[in-house]
XYZ file of C-alpha atoms in Angstrom:
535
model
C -7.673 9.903 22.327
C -5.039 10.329 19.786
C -2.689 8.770 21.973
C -4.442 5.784 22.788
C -5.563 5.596 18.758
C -2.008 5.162 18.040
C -1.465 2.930 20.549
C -4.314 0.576 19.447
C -2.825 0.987 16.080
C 0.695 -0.152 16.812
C -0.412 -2.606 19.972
C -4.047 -3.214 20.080
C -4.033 -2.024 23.629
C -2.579 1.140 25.649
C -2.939 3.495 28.565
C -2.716 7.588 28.477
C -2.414 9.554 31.080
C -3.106 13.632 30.753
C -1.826 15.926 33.216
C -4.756 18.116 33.445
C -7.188 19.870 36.520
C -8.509 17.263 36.861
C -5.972 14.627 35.652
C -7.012 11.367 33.292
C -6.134 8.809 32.921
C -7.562 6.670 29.686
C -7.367 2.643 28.979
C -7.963 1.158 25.610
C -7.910 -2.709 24.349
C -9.027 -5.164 22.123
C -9.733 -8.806 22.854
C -6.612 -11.404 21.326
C -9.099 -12.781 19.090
C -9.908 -9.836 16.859
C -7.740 -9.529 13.767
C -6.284 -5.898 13.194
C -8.638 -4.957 11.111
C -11.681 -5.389 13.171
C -9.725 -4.258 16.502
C -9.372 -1.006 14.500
C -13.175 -1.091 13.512
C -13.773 -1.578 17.362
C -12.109 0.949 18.676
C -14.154 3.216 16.425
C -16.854 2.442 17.548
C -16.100 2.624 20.954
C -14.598 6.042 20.092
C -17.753 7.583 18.737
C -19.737 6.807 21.764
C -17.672 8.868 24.000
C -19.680 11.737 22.817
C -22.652 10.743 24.439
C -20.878 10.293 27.993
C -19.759 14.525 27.552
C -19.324 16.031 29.709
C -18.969 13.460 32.001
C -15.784 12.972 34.512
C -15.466 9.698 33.421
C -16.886 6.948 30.756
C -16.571 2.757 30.659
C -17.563 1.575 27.289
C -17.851 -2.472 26.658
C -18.348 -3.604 23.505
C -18.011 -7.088 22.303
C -14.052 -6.969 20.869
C -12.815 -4.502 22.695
C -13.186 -2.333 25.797
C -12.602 1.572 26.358
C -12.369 3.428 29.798
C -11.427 7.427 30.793
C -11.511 8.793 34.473
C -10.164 11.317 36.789
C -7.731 8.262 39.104
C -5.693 5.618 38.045
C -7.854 2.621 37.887
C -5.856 0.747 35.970
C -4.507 -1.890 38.031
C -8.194 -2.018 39.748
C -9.811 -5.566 39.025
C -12.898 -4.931 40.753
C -15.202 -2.056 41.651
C -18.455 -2.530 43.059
C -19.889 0.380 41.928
C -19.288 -0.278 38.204
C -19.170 -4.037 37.990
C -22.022 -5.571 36.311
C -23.659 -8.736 35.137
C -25.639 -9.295 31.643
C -28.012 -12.082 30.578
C -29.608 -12.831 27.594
C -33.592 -12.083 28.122
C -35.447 -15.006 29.349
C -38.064 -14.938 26.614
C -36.272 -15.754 23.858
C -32.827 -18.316 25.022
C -34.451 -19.937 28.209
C -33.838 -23.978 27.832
C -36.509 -26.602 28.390
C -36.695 -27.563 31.461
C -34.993 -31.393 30.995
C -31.886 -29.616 29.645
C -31.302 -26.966 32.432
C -29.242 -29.037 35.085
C -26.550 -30.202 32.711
C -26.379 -26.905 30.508
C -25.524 -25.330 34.258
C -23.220 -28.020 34.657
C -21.538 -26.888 31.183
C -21.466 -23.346 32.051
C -19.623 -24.134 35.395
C -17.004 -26.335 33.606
C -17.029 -23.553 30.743
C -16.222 -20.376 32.948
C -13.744 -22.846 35.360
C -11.686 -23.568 32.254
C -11.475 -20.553 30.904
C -10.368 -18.593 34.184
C -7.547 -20.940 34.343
C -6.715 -20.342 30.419
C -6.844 -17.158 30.435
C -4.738 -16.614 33.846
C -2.084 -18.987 32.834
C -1.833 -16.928 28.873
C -1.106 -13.457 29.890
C -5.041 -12.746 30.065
C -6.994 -14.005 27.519
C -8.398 -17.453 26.910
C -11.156 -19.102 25.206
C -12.849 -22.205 26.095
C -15.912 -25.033 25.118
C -17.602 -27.673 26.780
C -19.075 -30.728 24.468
C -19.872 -28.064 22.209
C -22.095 -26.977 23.569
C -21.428 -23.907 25.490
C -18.356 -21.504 24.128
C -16.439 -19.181 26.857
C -14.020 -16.542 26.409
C -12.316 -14.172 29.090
C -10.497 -11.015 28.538
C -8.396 -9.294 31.577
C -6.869 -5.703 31.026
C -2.803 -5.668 30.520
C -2.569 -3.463 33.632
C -4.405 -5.422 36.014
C -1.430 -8.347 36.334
C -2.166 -12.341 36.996
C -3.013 -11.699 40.327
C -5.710 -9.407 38.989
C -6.859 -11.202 36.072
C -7.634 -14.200 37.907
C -9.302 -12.133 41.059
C -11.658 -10.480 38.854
C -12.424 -13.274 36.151
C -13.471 -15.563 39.520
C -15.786 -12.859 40.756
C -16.967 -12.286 37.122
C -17.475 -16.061 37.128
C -19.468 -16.322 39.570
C -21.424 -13.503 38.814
C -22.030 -14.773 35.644
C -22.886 -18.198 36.462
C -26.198 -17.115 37.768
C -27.089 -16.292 34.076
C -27.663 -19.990 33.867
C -29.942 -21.250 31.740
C -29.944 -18.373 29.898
C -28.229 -19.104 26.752
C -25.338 -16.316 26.988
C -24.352 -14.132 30.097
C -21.470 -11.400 30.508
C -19.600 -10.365 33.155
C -18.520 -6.898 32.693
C -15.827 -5.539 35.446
C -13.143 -3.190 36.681
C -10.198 -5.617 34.630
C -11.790 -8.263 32.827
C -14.863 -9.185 30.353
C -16.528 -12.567 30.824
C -18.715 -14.422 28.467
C -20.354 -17.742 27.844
C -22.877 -18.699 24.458
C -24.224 -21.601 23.144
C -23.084 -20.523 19.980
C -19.443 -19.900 18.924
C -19.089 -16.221 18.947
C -14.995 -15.737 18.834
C -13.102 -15.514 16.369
C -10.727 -18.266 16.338
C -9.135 -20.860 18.474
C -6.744 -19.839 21.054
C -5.340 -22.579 23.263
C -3.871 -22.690 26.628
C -0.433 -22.164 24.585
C 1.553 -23.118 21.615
C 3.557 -26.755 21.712
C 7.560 -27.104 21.506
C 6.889 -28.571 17.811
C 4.686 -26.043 16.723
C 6.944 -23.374 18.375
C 9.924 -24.680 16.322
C 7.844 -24.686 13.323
C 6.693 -20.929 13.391
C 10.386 -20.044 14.524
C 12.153 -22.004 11.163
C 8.889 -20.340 8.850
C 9.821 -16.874 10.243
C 13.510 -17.209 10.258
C 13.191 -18.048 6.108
C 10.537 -15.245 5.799
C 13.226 -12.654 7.528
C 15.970 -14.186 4.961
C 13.737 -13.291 1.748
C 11.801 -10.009 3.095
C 15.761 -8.927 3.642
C 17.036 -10.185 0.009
C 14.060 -8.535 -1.652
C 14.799 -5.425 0.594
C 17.955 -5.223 -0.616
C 17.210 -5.965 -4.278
C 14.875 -2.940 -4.205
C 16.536 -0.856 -2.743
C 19.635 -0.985 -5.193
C 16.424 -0.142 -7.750
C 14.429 2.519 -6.440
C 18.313 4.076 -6.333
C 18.732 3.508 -10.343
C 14.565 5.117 -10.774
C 15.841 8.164 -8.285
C 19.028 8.938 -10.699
C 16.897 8.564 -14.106
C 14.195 11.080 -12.785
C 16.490 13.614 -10.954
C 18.194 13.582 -14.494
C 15.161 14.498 -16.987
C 13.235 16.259 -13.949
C 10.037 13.888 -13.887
C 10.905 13.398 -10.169
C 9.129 16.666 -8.966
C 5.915 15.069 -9.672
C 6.008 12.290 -7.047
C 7.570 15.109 -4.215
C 5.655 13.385 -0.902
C 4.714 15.254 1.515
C 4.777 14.244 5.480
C 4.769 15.601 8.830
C 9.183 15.820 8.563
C 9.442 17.366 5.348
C 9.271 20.773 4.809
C 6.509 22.978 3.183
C 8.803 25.551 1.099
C 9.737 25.043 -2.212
C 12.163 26.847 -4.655
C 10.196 28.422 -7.553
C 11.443 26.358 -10.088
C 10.358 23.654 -8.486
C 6.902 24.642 -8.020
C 6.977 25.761 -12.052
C 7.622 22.625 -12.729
C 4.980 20.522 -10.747
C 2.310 23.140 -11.643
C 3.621 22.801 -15.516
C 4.425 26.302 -15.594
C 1.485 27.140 -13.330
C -0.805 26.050 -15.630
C -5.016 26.788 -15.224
C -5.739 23.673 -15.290
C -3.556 22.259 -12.376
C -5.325 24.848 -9.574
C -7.891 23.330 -7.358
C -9.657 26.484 -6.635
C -11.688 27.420 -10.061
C -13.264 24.332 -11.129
C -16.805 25.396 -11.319
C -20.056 23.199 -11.464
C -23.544 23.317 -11.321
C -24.240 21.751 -8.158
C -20.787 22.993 -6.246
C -20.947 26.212 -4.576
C -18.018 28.403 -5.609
C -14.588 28.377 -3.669
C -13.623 31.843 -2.716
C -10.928 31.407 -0.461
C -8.454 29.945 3.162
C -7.353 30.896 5.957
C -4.731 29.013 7.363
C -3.516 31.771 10.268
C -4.351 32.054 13.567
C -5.978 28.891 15.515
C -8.485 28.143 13.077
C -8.513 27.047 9.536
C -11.300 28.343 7.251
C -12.399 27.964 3.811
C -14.293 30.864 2.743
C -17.446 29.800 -0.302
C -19.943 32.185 -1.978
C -22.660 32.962 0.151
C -26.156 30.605 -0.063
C -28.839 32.633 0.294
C -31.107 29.693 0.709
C -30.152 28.377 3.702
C -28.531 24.984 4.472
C -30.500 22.035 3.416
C -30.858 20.755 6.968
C -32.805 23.828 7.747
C -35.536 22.069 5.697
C -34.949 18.100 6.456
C -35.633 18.780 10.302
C -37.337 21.672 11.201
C -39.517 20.568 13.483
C -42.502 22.899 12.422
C -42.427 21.186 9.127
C -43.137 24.675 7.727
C -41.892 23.616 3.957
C -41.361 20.336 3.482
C -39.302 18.751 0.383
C -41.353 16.377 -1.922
C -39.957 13.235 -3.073
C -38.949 15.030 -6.114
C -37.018 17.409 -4.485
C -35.238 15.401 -2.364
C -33.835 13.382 -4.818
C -32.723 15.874 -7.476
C -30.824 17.102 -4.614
C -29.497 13.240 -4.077
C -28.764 12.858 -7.585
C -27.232 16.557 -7.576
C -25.170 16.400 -4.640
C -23.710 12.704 -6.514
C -23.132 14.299 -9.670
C -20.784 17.612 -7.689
C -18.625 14.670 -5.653
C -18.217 12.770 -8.981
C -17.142 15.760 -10.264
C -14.781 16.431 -7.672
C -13.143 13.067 -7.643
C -13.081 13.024 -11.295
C -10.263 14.876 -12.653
C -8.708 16.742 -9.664
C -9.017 17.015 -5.943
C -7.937 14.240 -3.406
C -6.432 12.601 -6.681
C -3.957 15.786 -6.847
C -2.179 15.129 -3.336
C -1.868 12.254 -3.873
C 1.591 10.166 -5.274
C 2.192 7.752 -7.902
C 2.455 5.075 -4.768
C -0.058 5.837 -2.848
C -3.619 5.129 -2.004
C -4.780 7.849 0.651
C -4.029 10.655 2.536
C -2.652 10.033 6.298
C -4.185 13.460 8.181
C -5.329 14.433 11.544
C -9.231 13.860 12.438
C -11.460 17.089 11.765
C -15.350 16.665 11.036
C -18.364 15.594 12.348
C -19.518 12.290 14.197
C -21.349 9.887 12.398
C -20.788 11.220 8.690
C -16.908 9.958 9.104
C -15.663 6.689 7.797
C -13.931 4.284 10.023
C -10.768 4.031 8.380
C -10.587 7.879 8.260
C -11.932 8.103 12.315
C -9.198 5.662 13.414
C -6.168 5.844 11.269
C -6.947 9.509 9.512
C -6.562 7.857 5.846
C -8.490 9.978 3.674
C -9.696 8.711 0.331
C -12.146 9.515 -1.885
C -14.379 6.386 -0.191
C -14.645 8.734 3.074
C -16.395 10.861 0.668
C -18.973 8.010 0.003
C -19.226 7.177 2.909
C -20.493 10.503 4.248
C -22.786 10.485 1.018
C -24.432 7.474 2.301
C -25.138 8.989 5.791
C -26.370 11.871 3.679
C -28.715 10.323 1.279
C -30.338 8.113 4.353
C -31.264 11.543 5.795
C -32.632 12.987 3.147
C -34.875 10.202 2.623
C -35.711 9.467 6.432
C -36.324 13.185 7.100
C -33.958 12.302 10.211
C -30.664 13.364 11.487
C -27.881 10.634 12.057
C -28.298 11.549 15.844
C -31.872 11.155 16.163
C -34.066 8.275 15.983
C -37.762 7.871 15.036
C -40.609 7.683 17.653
C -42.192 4.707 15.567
C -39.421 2.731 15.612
C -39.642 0.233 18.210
C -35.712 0.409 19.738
C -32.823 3.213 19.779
C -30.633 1.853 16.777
C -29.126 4.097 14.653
C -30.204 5.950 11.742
C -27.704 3.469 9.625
C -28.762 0.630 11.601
C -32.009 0.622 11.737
C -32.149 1.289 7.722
C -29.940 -1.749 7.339
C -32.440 -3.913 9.353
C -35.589 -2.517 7.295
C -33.146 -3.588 4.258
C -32.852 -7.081 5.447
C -36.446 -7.806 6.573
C -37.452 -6.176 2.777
C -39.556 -3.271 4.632
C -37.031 0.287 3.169
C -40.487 1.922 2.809
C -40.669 2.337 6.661
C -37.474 4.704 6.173
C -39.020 6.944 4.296
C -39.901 10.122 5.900
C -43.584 9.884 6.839
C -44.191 13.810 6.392
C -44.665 12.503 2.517
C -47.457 10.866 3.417
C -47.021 7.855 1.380
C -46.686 10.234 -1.312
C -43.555 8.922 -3.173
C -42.616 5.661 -5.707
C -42.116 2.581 -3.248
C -39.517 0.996 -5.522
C -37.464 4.065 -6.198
C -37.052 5.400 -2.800
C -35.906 1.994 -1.594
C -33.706 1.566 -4.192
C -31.934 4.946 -3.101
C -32.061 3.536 0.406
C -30.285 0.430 -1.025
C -27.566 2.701 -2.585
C -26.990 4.098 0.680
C -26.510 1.700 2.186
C -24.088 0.477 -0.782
C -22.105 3.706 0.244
C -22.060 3.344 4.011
C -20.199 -0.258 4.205
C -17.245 -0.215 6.551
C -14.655 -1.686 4.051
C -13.707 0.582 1.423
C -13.195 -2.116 -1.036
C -16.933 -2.955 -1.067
C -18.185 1.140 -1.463
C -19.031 2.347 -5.000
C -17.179 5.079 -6.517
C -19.187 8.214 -7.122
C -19.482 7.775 -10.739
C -20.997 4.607 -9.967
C -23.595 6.150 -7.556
C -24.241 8.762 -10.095
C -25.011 5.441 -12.934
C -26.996 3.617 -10.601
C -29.438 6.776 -9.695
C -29.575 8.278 -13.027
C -30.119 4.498 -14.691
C -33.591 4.671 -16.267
C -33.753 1.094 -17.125
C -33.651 0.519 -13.068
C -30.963 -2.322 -13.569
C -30.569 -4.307 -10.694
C -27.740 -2.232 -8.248
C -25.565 -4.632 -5.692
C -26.638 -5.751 -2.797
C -24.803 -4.727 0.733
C -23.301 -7.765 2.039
C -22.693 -6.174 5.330
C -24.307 -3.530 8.053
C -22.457 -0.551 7.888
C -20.590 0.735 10.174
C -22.103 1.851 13.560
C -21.724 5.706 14.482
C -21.960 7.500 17.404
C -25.574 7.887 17.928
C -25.761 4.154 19.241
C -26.058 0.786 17.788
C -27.762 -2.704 18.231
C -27.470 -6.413 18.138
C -26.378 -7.154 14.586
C -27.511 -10.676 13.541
C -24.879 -13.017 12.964
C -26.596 -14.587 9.939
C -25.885 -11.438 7.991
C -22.831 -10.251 9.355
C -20.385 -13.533 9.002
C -19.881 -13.118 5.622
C -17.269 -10.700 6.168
C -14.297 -10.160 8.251
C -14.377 -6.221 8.639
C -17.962 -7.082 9.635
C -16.747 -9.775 12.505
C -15.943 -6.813 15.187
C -18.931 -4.990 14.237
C -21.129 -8.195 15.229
C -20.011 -7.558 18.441
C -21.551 -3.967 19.238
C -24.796 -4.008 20.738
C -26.200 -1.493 22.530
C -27.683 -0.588 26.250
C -26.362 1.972 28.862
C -26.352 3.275 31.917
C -25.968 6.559 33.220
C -26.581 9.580 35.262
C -29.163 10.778 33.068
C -31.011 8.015 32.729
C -31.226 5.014 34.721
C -33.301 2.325 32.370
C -31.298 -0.733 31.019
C -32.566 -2.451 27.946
C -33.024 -6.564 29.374
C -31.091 -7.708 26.229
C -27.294 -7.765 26.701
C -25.254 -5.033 24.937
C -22.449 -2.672 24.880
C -22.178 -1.191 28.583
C -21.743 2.502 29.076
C -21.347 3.863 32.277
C -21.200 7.554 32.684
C -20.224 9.638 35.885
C -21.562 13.387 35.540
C -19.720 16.668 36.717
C -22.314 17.316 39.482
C -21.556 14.668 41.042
């Protein structure tokens, strides 16, 4: 997966093959229409629902943006397969037309799905289309499957597809292409059938200049990051901005590291800070195949031995709970305060590039798909923390009285927006707990799970806004956060356009297939389909 991360990364598509018993062979892409950002955010996504496929031999995730596929043959220049191919309306309840409208919205759909076949086979495999406005169409084929391919399985998918008709949207979900028509506009841009000579030129003259100046400026800097490199290498400040990356090497002369410790100075170790709600650091081991950090023991237990055992034997009051919130805020503040992630990091730079290490669902998305570690990861997993300890539930888990399988973050976000956080509360308390205060620690979580880091608080803000006695009105999330690997659900597009990192998350909705379980939710969604071991 690391492989096909970078490739997204770099190309917003790829292919990796692994020369295993058995081999596989894996297939990643986005749709044209996503910017980077959300194709990144897809991919994510799609990437933390792999672990509900384990230990299958193979996996097809849709989602809405992008697409992600793993199996045991090379199926990538496969534009069909009967076995996996599928067809998705929207339920009949809720998008069916009247009954005067139906013959010439199935006349639309027909024109829609005909126009963009042909768009999307003559642009290299991806074209968008409209009919009178009134129905919106937009095909994706997989880079591997060729023209030949893309149009074979986008006709099939059509006329699959066309038998959602009148149902107000209906996807086509195959081997080597995605298929959908709306009556609403649900892509991101326009994309016609291909750019014109004068608007070619245009774009050619525009990028020649910009390659003139980007190379002037280039040169201009460089000649002055030259002068800043002789000043510090002459009074010795330059040790302090040493960076540190996969090439260079980790061994240092001794005056060196005198010098960038100041003389290995107490206050520069990372090691012996000490606070009230951190446990102490005793210790690492960094030999053998796994890395450990070694703390002082907790006699206690973990806190999650409390938050779900399912006999409820002792169970945390409101109280409790959130001097453990406020706590847990007031050791990461700490943290981020005067010394760790801030340490590593130099003068120019904003995070941390790393490999992925930790758990599912309690990771950020910029850290889960580019490994950039900042102190907003930390927030983030804070959220995901908080909205446990106030739900009583794990990330991974859902509640029997809610009425669909969203996730933990989901689901809170939804209670948010209707104005119903109480429902989030664990029930265990029996009502037993200040309305307005647990739903304003709800709110805060969901401050700290947004997917763009821009838009999370810092700790010491989360600290203000839970310790604030004069309960001063906190932000308000302006987006759902971002879905993990426990599932996910049809986000509302009147909440969710607001924001551009939001635009790809729109797009994940969620029902599955497998071998485990054979039910399929009638509303349309992300499509997982799952091939187990045994078989």
């Amino acid at each position: 997966m690391e492989s096909l991360s970078q490739l997204i990364t770099t190309h917003h598509w790829g292919t990796h093959f692994v020369n295993s018993t058995p081999p596989m062979y894996g297939l990643a892409q986005c749709f044209q229409d996503l910017s980077h950002h959300d194709c990144l955010l897809c991919y994510a996504a799609c990437r933390t629902k792999i672990p509900r496929c384990l230990p299958s031999l193979s996996a097809t995730i849709f989602l809405d943006g992008c697409y992600l596929r793993y199996d045991n043959y090379s199926f990538y220049q496969q534009p069909t397969d009967p076995s996996r191919d599928a067809v998705i309306c929207s339920s009949s309840s809720k998008h069916e037309l009247e009954n005067e409208d139906r013959m010439e919205f199935v006349k639309n759909v027909g024109f829609a799905i005909r126009n963009v076949t042909k768009a999307a086979v003559d642009n290299g495999g991806f074209g968008v289309a409209q009919v009178k406005g009134s129905v919106y169409a937009l095909a994706q084929c997989w880079k591997t499957v060729g023209r030949d391919g893309c149009r074979a399985c986008l006709e099939k998918g059509g006329e699959a597809v066309r038998g959602c008709a009148p149902k107000k949207e209906g996807r086509a979900l195959n081997a080597g292409c995605y298929l959908r028509y709306s009556t609403e506009k649900f892509y991101m841009a326009d994309h016609g059938h291909g750019l014109s000579v004068s608007r070619g030129i245009i774009i050619a003259v525009v990028l020649a200049a910009a390659a003139f100046i980007l190379l002037s400026l280039f040169a201009a800097y460089a000649g002055y990051a030259k002068l800043v490199q002789i000043k510090q290498e002459r009074s010795g400040v330059g040790l302090a901005s040493i960076s540190i990356n996969k090439y260079s090497s980790l061994k240092f002369k001794y005056e060196t590291l005198e010098k960038a410790t100041d003389y290995f100075n107490s206050s520069r170790k990372l090691g012996k800070e000490e606070h009230k709600h951190l446990v102490k650091f005793l210790g690492c081991s960094i030999e053998g195949p796994e890395s450990l950090l070694v703390y002082e023991y907790v006699p206690n237990r973990s806190l999650d031995h409390f938050l779900f055992d399912k006999n409820k034997v002792q169970i945390l009051t409101w109280n409790e709970r959130l001097n453990i919130i406020v706590g847990t805020a007031e050791g990461l503040a700490y943290l981020h305060e005067d010394f760790g992630l801030a340490r590593c990091f130099a003068a120019d730079k904003s995070h941390l590039s790393t490999g992925i290490a930790g758990t599912l669902g309690y990771m950020a998305p910029e850290y889960l798909v580019q490994g950039q570690l900042t102190e907003k990861a930390d927030v983030y997993s804070f959220g995901v923390l908080v909205l446990e300890i106030v739900s009583g539930k794990r990330n991974s888990t859902f509640r029997q009285d809610w009425d669909d399988s969203d996730s933990l973050l989901h689901k809170v976000w939804k209670l948010y927006i209707s104005n119903d956080l109480a429902r989030a509360v664990d029930p265990c308390l029996r009502d037993d707990f200040p309305v307005e205060e647990a739903s304003r620690v709800l709110q805060i979580g969901l401050l700290c799970t947004q997917a763009s880091v821009a838009l999370r608080p810092s700790m010491a803000e989360v600290v203000a806004m839970l310790t604030n006695k004069e309960r001063a009105a906190i932000p308000n999330p302006n987006q759902p956060p971002f879905l993990n690997a426990t599932g996910g659900s049809t986000i509302n597009r009147s909440y969710s356009a607001n924001s551009s990192v939001s635009n790809a998350l729109t797009k994940v909705v969620a029902s599955c297939t497998s071998t485990e379980s054979s039910s399929m939710p009638s509303s349309y969604g992300d499509f997982k389909n799952c091939t187990s071991l045994a078989q």
